[in-house]
Amino acid sequence: MSAEAELRVVAAAARAGVDPGALARRVGGAARLLSSPASRLDALGVVPGLAGELAAARRADIGEYVAELAGKGVVCVARSDTAYPAPLLELADPPLAIFAAGAAAGPPPAIPGRALAIVGARRAGAPALALARRLAAFAAGSGVCVVSGLALGVDAAGHQGALEAGGETVAVLGCGPDVAYPRTNAGIHRRILETGLVLSEYPPGTPPAPWRFPARNRLIAALAGAVLVVEARARSGALITADHALDLGRDVLAVPGWAGSPAAAGTNGLLKAGAGMIESEEDLAAWLGLEPPSAAVPPAADAALVEAAAAGPAHVEELAERLGAPAAELAAALSRLELDGWIGRDETGRYLALRPSGRAGRG
Amino acid sequence: MARALTFWLMGITARRVEVEAHLVDGVPSFVVVGLADRAVQEARQRVRSGITSAEYRFPGTRLTVNLAPAQERKEGSGFDLAIALAVLAVSRQVPVERVARVAAAAELGLDGRLRPVRGALAMAEAARRAGVEALIVAAESAVEAGLGGGVEIIAARDLRHAVEILEGRAEPAPVPDPPAAEDAGGPDLGDVRGQPRARRALEIAAAGRHNLLMTGPPGSGKTMLARRLPSILPPLDPGERLEVTRIHSAAGLLAPGTLVRRRPFRAPHHSASAAALVGNARLRPGEVSLAHRGVLFMDELPEFARPALEGLRMPLEERRVHLARAHGAVTLPADCIVVAAMNPCPCGMAGDPDRECTCSTVRRSAYLARISGPLLDRFDLRVEAPRAAAHAEPGEPSEVVAGRVASARQILAAGGPRLEPGATALLDRAVGRLHLSGRGADRARRVAGTIAALAGADRAGEEHMAEALSFRGAAG
């Protein structure tokens, strides 16, 4: 009965374009909010539009709203529903309802058992992005779902890595689950809808707004068993996710950056405060209790090239200089290593190592 | 009535025009009919003054000049001499039958002097096809018209000189021999330090006639490299010299008495309009045709206007340009290698190890998005040209590279290397792993063939394909 009241409140709020969560908490639950007389709502300062919608929602056919959502490919699960994602109930302020879209939206939505959140800067450096992608691919390939926020930079790299590995990934959005934001990531959004799950506490069509992103970070933290911050400046949004994770008793992991680098001030701060340090698949496997990756080794002739690329993203000319070999002769070997997944290219065409060459000592 | 033959230039083709002059009694007047444009109407003033200055008599009765075929809209100033000769013939100052046996293509000065016209070579070729005995041109046009062959070229200084030659009372001005073709020429690749990858890309582009896109920060030498591409291309053969000369002459770019002897290198500024790049409604050749058999260099590619870039797509695909206007369409050749250069981002510093890029993600993607996918598809080769180290070694001189290019072209002309199964397997893997598109795979096949030809191989193997894949660029 309570689940139905929540749905009615959520539907009314969606029509009025208002977020009902805080209001319901103040009144003491969705059912109380729904049954409040107009005078009480007025005293609470409820916007007139919502008051009207609430009055209408008391009598409305809730099945109609559910069908309307289904038409958009969206499933809505109220907090009191047994299908509601259990991890979210650990939050101090779980959303009144959660909207799910995508192949795994259900009902009920297939909430992953084991999940790792991968978050970080929107403007992360190429090595950080490559590492995020690699670690996501490893986790997803080992059966761990990768949860992130579909933002630019590290978030997108995390989703991409998981998709490439053919594993599970969940995107938690700060807008309606059907809204592809940012536009740059529309392709990833579509691919996740095709194979995975997109969650949001906002009804379909809700546009992104600055205050919705920090709020969505608490859901990412709640859904994941551990939060990995790949690169973050001081006061980064990813640190909000890490804070929520600590509040919820989740593991917080971070990738170290160079001492004093502003780009890594946030992650280095987390490490100083005791976060788990992640440099490679092996580290991640140890934290998550996964099978460590098989110790693949690049072809002997090309190992030096992988090692040269591991010293930082570089154009062919610079790799040639690091190796002391003519640049013209490296092209074919670089393509082969790229095909085998040893190296990749960043958006400016520079080559970077995606996996350790195997010649370096294991930590 | 008297007749004389002349030509007008439609695109790069000379179209024959028969000038008919007719005299009747009546009030003195001079009318030109036959869909002639403003410049042709003004010919009346030049012809009248030219005839008087040459100390002939301008007829004092009703004079009508018709330009046939009358339904063709003609333009240009090259009809002057033919009109003047027809007028002199109809007024019995020069034998009608002498004038009827030649063609004339020159503009008249008010003092009767002959001025050169655009497209003299095309007109000489048309005169040969028309079966006339000779073509009378200004002395400055003689060398170019002489390339046409098969028709006598009479170089005259002025109207009186032209008439006296026709009457057999004067000798034509001597026609100098055409200058010999120059070898490659231009700046040499040996001047460039470093940039081994971009050099290699230039070599492959030259051998396989692939379009090349270079990405690199300002000052990394992209322009220097592009300017050296003509130096590694084979010299123009006689047929190509004619083609290129015809186009440059039609565009009015040929200095008097000269011919095109080197492969063209055209570098339009990025403010160039679509009309300037592909040609305009007045059927003047655009940059892409002026670069025929040579190199079209487009620096700062994303800065070109979108319509200009989109207008290039068809010409690059078909290697010719179709220009349409109200009264007919023309096709111009446009078989050039396009070398384009761009910065990796608006500030130019992305990917530079020593500088930090200050562009926002949005600004950067907006910059890259200015080049549409279909246009990008026309570039078989894409290479990064990072800033070269100060101590970089100078590379091979053009002569050495040109030698390899020439032998590779021979292999490619004979059908080119086939792909070995190993190469195909590698490509299939790239399609799967690197999300290579169908067009991307086609590009890799073509480039692999050229790389194999440069290596003197008759089959393109795995190594060749692997190198080809390295030139697919950051954009995939």
XYZ file of C-alpha atoms in Angstrom, chain B:
476
model
C 29.038 39.652 -96.299
C 32.345 38.518 -94.731
C 33.138 35.791 -92.237
C 35.933 35.228 -89.716
C 36.429 32.448 -87.170
C 37.219 32.967 -83.495
C 36.677 31.191 -80.151
C 35.386 31.778 -76.686
C 36.426 29.940 -73.593
C 33.854 27.844 -71.772
C 35.625 26.483 -68.725
C 38.833 25.274 -70.302
C 37.347 24.333 -73.677
C 37.425 26.682 -76.669
C 34.062 26.934 -78.459
C 34.041 28.139 -82.056
C 32.306 31.371 -82.927
C 31.676 32.482 -86.487
C 31.791 36.225 -86.908
C 29.575 37.440 -89.737
C 29.795 41.071 -90.807
C 27.157 42.616 -93.024
C 26.933 46.125 -94.556
C 23.758 47.800 -95.811
C 23.061 51.344 -96.842
C 21.606 53.542 -94.217
C 22.418 55.714 -91.224
C 25.947 54.811 -89.943
C 25.630 52.368 -87.049
C 27.472 49.359 -85.574
C 25.390 46.592 -83.971
C 26.653 43.299 -82.477
C 24.047 40.520 -82.126
C 24.304 36.898 -80.982
C 23.984 36.679 -77.139
C 27.179 38.545 -76.426
C 28.029 39.762 -72.917
C 29.136 43.249 -71.865
C 32.800 42.749 -72.733
C 31.817 41.715 -76.255
C 29.518 44.729 -76.648
C 32.437 46.917 -75.676
C 34.404 45.301 -78.485
C 32.642 47.796 -80.797
C 34.576 50.711 -79.325
C 37.899 48.840 -79.447
C 37.316 47.615 -83.008
C 36.325 51.078 -84.250
C 39.372 52.738 -82.629
C 41.681 49.884 -83.599
C 40.696 50.093 -87.269
C 41.113 53.859 -87.332
C 44.467 53.710 -85.514
C 45.719 51.139 -88.014
C 44.895 53.724 -90.666
C 42.064 51.763 -92.238
C 38.633 53.156 -92.876
C 35.697 52.290 -90.612
C 32.647 51.816 -92.872
C 30.261 54.764 -92.820
C 27.052 52.784 -93.330
C 24.899 50.371 -91.357
C 27.184 47.589 -90.043
C 25.781 44.462 -88.366
C 28.033 41.822 -86.772
C 26.518 38.475 -85.819
C 28.240 35.986 -83.519
C 27.056 32.492 -84.416
C 25.830 30.135 -83.025
C 23.424 32.745 -81.740
C 21.888 30.664 -78.962
C 25.162 30.343 -77.026
C 25.813 33.000 -74.408
C 29.403 34.076 -75.073
C 31.822 36.092 -73.076
C 35.349 37.398 -73.333
C 37.349 39.960 -75.241
C 39.084 37.644 -77.691
C 36.609 38.306 -80.503
C 38.057 41.776 -81.249
C 40.570 40.776 -83.912
C 38.130 38.493 -85.756
C 35.447 41.209 -85.748
C 37.951 43.778 -87.026
C 39.094 41.432 -89.828
C 35.497 40.676 -90.811
C 34.699 44.411 -90.874
C 37.782 45.117 -93.035
C 36.826 42.246 -95.343
C 33.204 43.285 -95.755
C 34.346 46.832 -96.532
C 36.759 45.472 -99.199
C 39.970 46.552 -97.436
C 41.277 42.975 -97.198
C 40.315 40.014 -99.422
C 37.261 38.201 -98.013
C 38.619 34.747 -98.935
C 41.921 35.353 -97.098
C 40.075 36.213 -93.891
C 37.739 33.222 -94.256
C 40.666 30.768 -94.241
C 42.098 31.741 -90.833
C 40.942 32.033 -87.252
C 41.834 34.896 -84.940
C 41.980 35.165 -81.153
C 43.214 38.432 -79.722
C 41.974 41.528 -77.993
C 42.498 44.927 -79.688
C 43.973 47.961 -77.985
C 42.649 51.390 -78.966
C 45.925 51.894 -80.845
C 45.376 48.707 -82.832
C 47.859 46.653 -80.805
C 47.030 42.935 -80.218
C 46.698 41.716 -76.648
C 46.876 38.055 -75.528
C 43.748 36.145 -74.475
C 43.163 33.477 -71.867
C 43.081 29.925 -73.167
C 45.291 30.327 -76.247
C 46.302 26.659 -76.158
C 42.694 25.448 -76.071
C 41.914 27.826 -78.942
C 44.814 26.557 -81.051
C 43.532 23.015 -80.555
C 40.038 24.117 -81.544
C 41.457 25.891 -84.622
C 43.121 22.636 -85.679
C 39.821 20.798 -85.291
C 38.048 23.550 -87.268
C 40.447 22.879 -90.138
C 41.595 26.454 -90.721
C 45.024 27.203 -92.191
C 46.262 29.399 -89.388
C 45.419 31.040 -86.103
C 46.356 34.680 -85.647
C 47.265 35.564 -82.071
C 49.133 38.267 -80.173
C 52.878 37.632 -79.975
C 52.571 36.935 -76.233
C 50.193 34.014 -76.898
C 52.314 32.444 -79.626
C 54.416 30.034 -77.535
C 51.374 28.688 -75.750
C 49.243 28.437 -78.912
C 52.153 26.686 -80.656
C 51.840 23.757 -78.210
C 48.509 22.922 -79.794
C 50.192 21.611 -82.949
C 48.616 20.895 -86.335
C 47.813 24.481 -87.165
C 50.066 27.356 -88.183
C 50.351 30.029 -85.526
C 50.705 33.579 -86.829
C 52.008 35.995 -84.235
C 51.123 39.583 -85.054
C 52.010 42.804 -83.277
C 48.987 44.877 -84.272
C 45.996 44.956 -86.597
C 47.943 46.428 -89.548
C 50.655 43.785 -89.110
C 47.975 41.046 -89.088
C 46.356 42.381 -92.273
C 49.705 42.708 -94.056
C 50.596 39.104 -93.134
C 47.261 37.967 -94.597
C 47.993 39.908 -97.778
C 51.445 38.328 -97.965
C 53.163 41.695 -97.581
C 54.712 41.090 -94.129
C 56.332 38.247 -92.195
C 54.804 37.056 -88.889
C 56.747 37.723 -85.692
C 59.008 34.755 -84.890
C 57.489 32.152 -82.510
C 60.059 31.110 -79.892
C 60.544 27.415 -79.104
C 58.680 26.255 -76.018
C 60.903 25.961 -72.952
C 61.831 22.411 -71.941
C 60.127 20.687 -69.023
C 61.882 21.131 -65.731
C 62.712 18.260 -63.482
C 60.976 18.218 -60.121
C 62.413 21.499 -58.894
C 61.179 23.489 -55.964
C 62.380 23.227 -52.390
C 64.136 19.980 -51.435
C 63.160 17.457 -48.748
C 66.785 17.403 -47.633
C 66.211 20.832 -46.041
C 63.786 19.428 -43.474
C 65.108 18.190 -40.140
C 63.382 15.386 -38.249
C 59.739 14.455 -38.979
C 60.537 10.900 -40.125
C 56.871 9.887 -39.957
C 55.539 12.819 -41.939
C 58.294 12.306 -44.541
C 57.338 8.694 -44.888
C 53.695 9.710 -45.288
C 54.694 12.167 -48.028
C 56.568 9.417 -49.835
C 53.562 7.072 -49.662
C 51.246 9.893 -50.753
C 53.485 10.646 -53.742
C 53.722 7.011 -54.814
C 50.043 6.097 -54.432
C 48.538 9.561 -54.998
C 46.883 9.403 -51.592
C 45.518 12.484 -49.891
C 47.352 13.271 -46.667
C 46.219 14.957 -43.456
C 48.958 16.173 -41.111
C 48.158 17.108 -37.536
C 50.672 18.990 -35.479
C 51.325 22.080 -33.407
C 52.112 25.413 -35.068
C 55.713 25.600 -36.187
C 56.254 21.867 -36.496
C 57.007 22.236 -40.208
C 53.774 20.996 -41.778
C 53.833 23.697 -44.462
C 57.531 23.139 -45.154
C 56.879 19.430 -45.659
C 53.868 19.959 -47.914
C 55.787 22.371 -50.156
C 58.302 19.624 -50.796
C 55.817 17.076 -52.093
C 56.122 18.248 -55.730
C 59.877 17.637 -55.530
C 59.373 13.892 -55.062
C 56.680 13.516 -57.716
C 57.749 12.422 -61.220
C 58.145 15.345 -63.658
C 55.130 16.224 -65.794
C 55.008 14.230 -69.031
C 54.282 16.156 -72.256
C 50.574 15.294 -72.194
C 50.237 16.409 -68.581
C 52.053 19.661 -69.350
C 49.474 20.414 -72.009
C 46.584 19.638 -69.651
C 47.949 21.811 -66.884
C 48.914 24.640 -69.227
C 45.421 24.610 -70.720
C 43.869 25.031 -67.272
C 46.262 27.703 -66.044
C 45.906 29.601 -69.307
C 42.118 29.462 -69.062
C 42.375 30.885 -65.560
C 44.583 33.683 -66.825
C 47.445 32.648 -64.582
C 50.041 32.098 -67.260
C 52.564 34.902 -67.645
C 52.861 35.884 -71.347
C 55.234 33.633 -73.248
C 55.496 31.019 -70.491
C 54.126 27.527 -69.956
C 53.505 25.399 -66.899
C 56.658 23.350 -66.513
C 56.397 22.074 -62.962
C 53.744 20.233 -61.053
C 51.455 22.882 -59.622
C 51.478 23.576 -55.909
C 48.408 25.521 -54.889
C 47.944 26.779 -51.345
C 44.639 28.667 -51.066
C 44.133 30.641 -47.865
C 41.513 29.282 -45.493
C 39.292 32.271 -46.191
C 38.804 30.942 -49.755
C 35.172 30.491 -50.784
C 33.634 27.369 -52.267
C 33.689 29.121 -55.656
C 37.399 29.866 -55.329
C 38.138 26.243 -54.437
C 36.044 24.333 -56.942
C 35.277 26.938 -59.618
C 32.504 29.436 -60.146
C 29.475 30.065 -62.313
C 31.596 32.011 -64.809
C 33.356 28.678 -65.327
C 36.778 29.844 -64.209
C 38.756 26.883 -62.837
C 38.967 26.712 -59.035
C 42.006 25.843 -56.929
C 41.260 22.131 -57.100
C 41.536 22.284 -60.916
C 44.536 24.601 -60.841
C 46.222 21.925 -58.738
C 45.473 19.286 -61.406
C 48.454 16.888 -61.693
C 49.986 18.610 -58.702
C 49.376 19.354 -55.052
C 46.552 21.225 -53.339
C 47.756 22.276 -49.892
C 45.110 23.300 -47.381
C 46.697 24.713 -44.264
C 44.469 25.107 -41.191
C 41.880 22.766 -42.696
C 39.222 23.259 -39.978
C 39.342 27.030 -40.545
C 37.974 26.694 -44.088
C 34.290 27.532 -44.417
C 32.028 24.513 -44.185
C 30.481 24.959 -47.679
C 33.974 25.242 -49.158
C 35.037 21.964 -47.545
C 31.852 20.143 -48.478
C 32.196 21.415 -52.039
C 35.514 19.605 -52.236
C 34.081 16.180 -51.505
C 32.883 15.306 -55.000
C 35.973 16.661 -56.808
C 38.247 14.661 -54.508
C 36.232 11.519 -55.090
C 35.863 11.826 -58.870
C 39.063 13.759 -59.564
C 37.143 16.285 -61.638
C 34.715 19.147 -61.120
C 31.314 19.631 -62.660
C 30.297 23.265 -62.926
C 26.765 24.062 -63.949
C 25.299 27.369 -64.955
C 22.160 28.557 -66.692
C 23.529 27.936 -70.195
C 25.275 24.600 -69.969
C 27.676 22.729 -67.746
C 31.381 22.049 -67.990
C 33.645 19.430 -66.508
C 37.124 20.426 -65.402
C 39.868 18.002 -64.441
C 40.886 18.042 -60.764
C 43.318 15.180 -60.309
C 45.497 16.421 -57.490
C 46.971 15.152 -54.253
C 45.457 17.044 -51.344
C 47.728 17.697 -48.404
C 45.875 19.216 -45.480
C 47.319 20.433 -42.220
C 45.667 21.192 -38.935
C 46.463 21.826 -35.299
C 45.571 19.070 -32.836
C 43.276 21.556 -31.054
C 42.444 25.286 -31.276
C 45.442 26.334 -29.150
C 47.659 23.845 -30.972
C 49.327 22.395 -27.895
C 47.389 19.162 -27.288
C 49.796 16.256 -27.118
C 52.870 18.478 -26.865
C 55.112 17.138 -24.103
C 56.424 20.583 -23.140
C 53.320 22.756 -23.286
C 49.905 22.468 -21.779
C 46.782 22.579 -23.913
C 44.390 25.226 -22.646
C 41.371 24.268 -24.742
C 38.164 23.112 -23.103
C 36.844 19.727 -24.154
C 33.881 21.357 -25.839
C 36.041 23.809 -27.804
C 38.338 21.016 -28.875
C 35.566 18.765 -30.115
C 33.905 21.685 -31.891
C 37.207 22.350 -33.685
C 37.615 18.751 -34.786
C 33.948 18.455 -35.743
C 34.356 21.164 -38.393
C 35.745 18.495 -40.691
C 32.912 16.181 -41.552
C 33.355 12.423 -41.573
C 32.778 12.121 -45.334
C 35.522 14.687 -46.018
C 37.856 12.990 -43.556
C 37.215 9.751 -45.432
C 38.962 11.239 -48.480
C 42.265 11.296 -46.613
C 43.886 7.889 -46.950
C 46.873 8.930 -44.885
C 46.806 10.684 -41.541
C 49.910 11.442 -39.606
C 50.924 13.392 -36.541
C 53.712 15.895 -37.030
C 54.947 16.779 -33.553
C 57.425 19.571 -32.954
C 60.814 18.246 -34.079
C 63.671 18.093 -31.613
C 66.263 20.826 -32.162
C 69.000 18.281 -32.753
C 67.015 16.263 -35.313
C 68.987 15.053 -38.311
C 68.293 16.328 -41.820
C 66.643 13.637 -43.926
C 67.187 12.182 -47.393
C 67.258 14.601 -50.332
C 64.247 14.666 -52.670
C 66.151 12.969 -55.493
C 66.545 9.721 -53.522
C 62.900 9.642 -52.433
C 61.714 10.524 -55.931
C 63.577 7.480 -57.248
C 61.657 5.141 -54.947
C 58.387 6.923 -55.785
C 58.992 6.467 -59.508
C 59.628 2.723 -59.241
C 56.661 2.260 -56.910
C 54.459 4.034 -59.438
C 55.575 1.569 -62.088
C 54.504 -1.358 -59.907
C 51.201 0.346 -59.103
C 50.567 1.167 -62.755
C 50.926 -2.541 -63.561
C 47.979 -3.355 -61.289
C 49.665 -2.953 -57.916
C 50.463 -5.513 -55.240
C 47.738 -7.921 -54.115
C 47.028 -8.448 -50.422
C 48.467 -11.634 -48.932
C 46.237 -13.642 -46.579
C 48.362 -12.459 -43.625
C 47.614 -8.840 -44.476
C 43.910 -9.543 -44.814
C 43.851 -11.371 -41.494
C 45.572 -8.469 -39.770
C 43.076 -6.043 -41.299
C 40.129 -8.167 -40.150
C 41.538 -8.087 -36.652
C 41.857 -4.294 -36.846
C 38.228 -3.994 -37.930
C 37.206 -5.897 -34.818
C 39.599 -4.471 -32.247
C 40.135 -0.894 -33.375
C 36.558 -0.288 -34.571
C 37.836 0.401 -38.075
C 34.984 1.349 -40.402
C 34.437 -0.150 -43.837
C 35.876 2.957 -45.448
C 38.763 2.867 -42.991
C 39.506 -0.698 -44.057
C 39.446 0.325 -47.740
C 41.922 3.084 -46.992
C 44.207 0.662 -45.189
C 44.085 -1.746 -48.163
C 45.040 1.002 -50.606
C 47.843 2.329 -48.416
C 49.184 -1.162 -47.759
C 49.390 -1.722 -51.528
C 51.384 1.459 -51.981
C 53.711 0.622 -49.088
C 54.371 -2.779 -50.640
C 55.063 -1.139 -54.007
C 57.542 1.223 -52.350
C 59.281 -1.834 -50.924
C 59.417 -3.271 -54.440
C 57.180 -6.184 -53.428
C 54.557 -7.676 -55.709
C 52.443 -8.778 -52.721
C 51.328 -6.692 -49.738
C 52.127 -8.667 -46.601
C 51.389 -8.384 -42.915
C 54.231 -5.902 -42.321
C 52.929 -3.584 -45.027
C 49.410 -3.732 -43.635
C 50.672 -3.096 -40.100
C 52.469 0.038 -41.267
C 49.408 1.130 -43.240
C 47.288 0.853 -40.083
C 49.655 3.201 -38.279
C 48.616 5.974 -40.686
C 44.945 5.852 -39.792
C 45.271 8.780 -37.362
C 43.797 9.539 -33.986
C 40.326 9.985 -35.437
C 40.232 6.363 -36.603
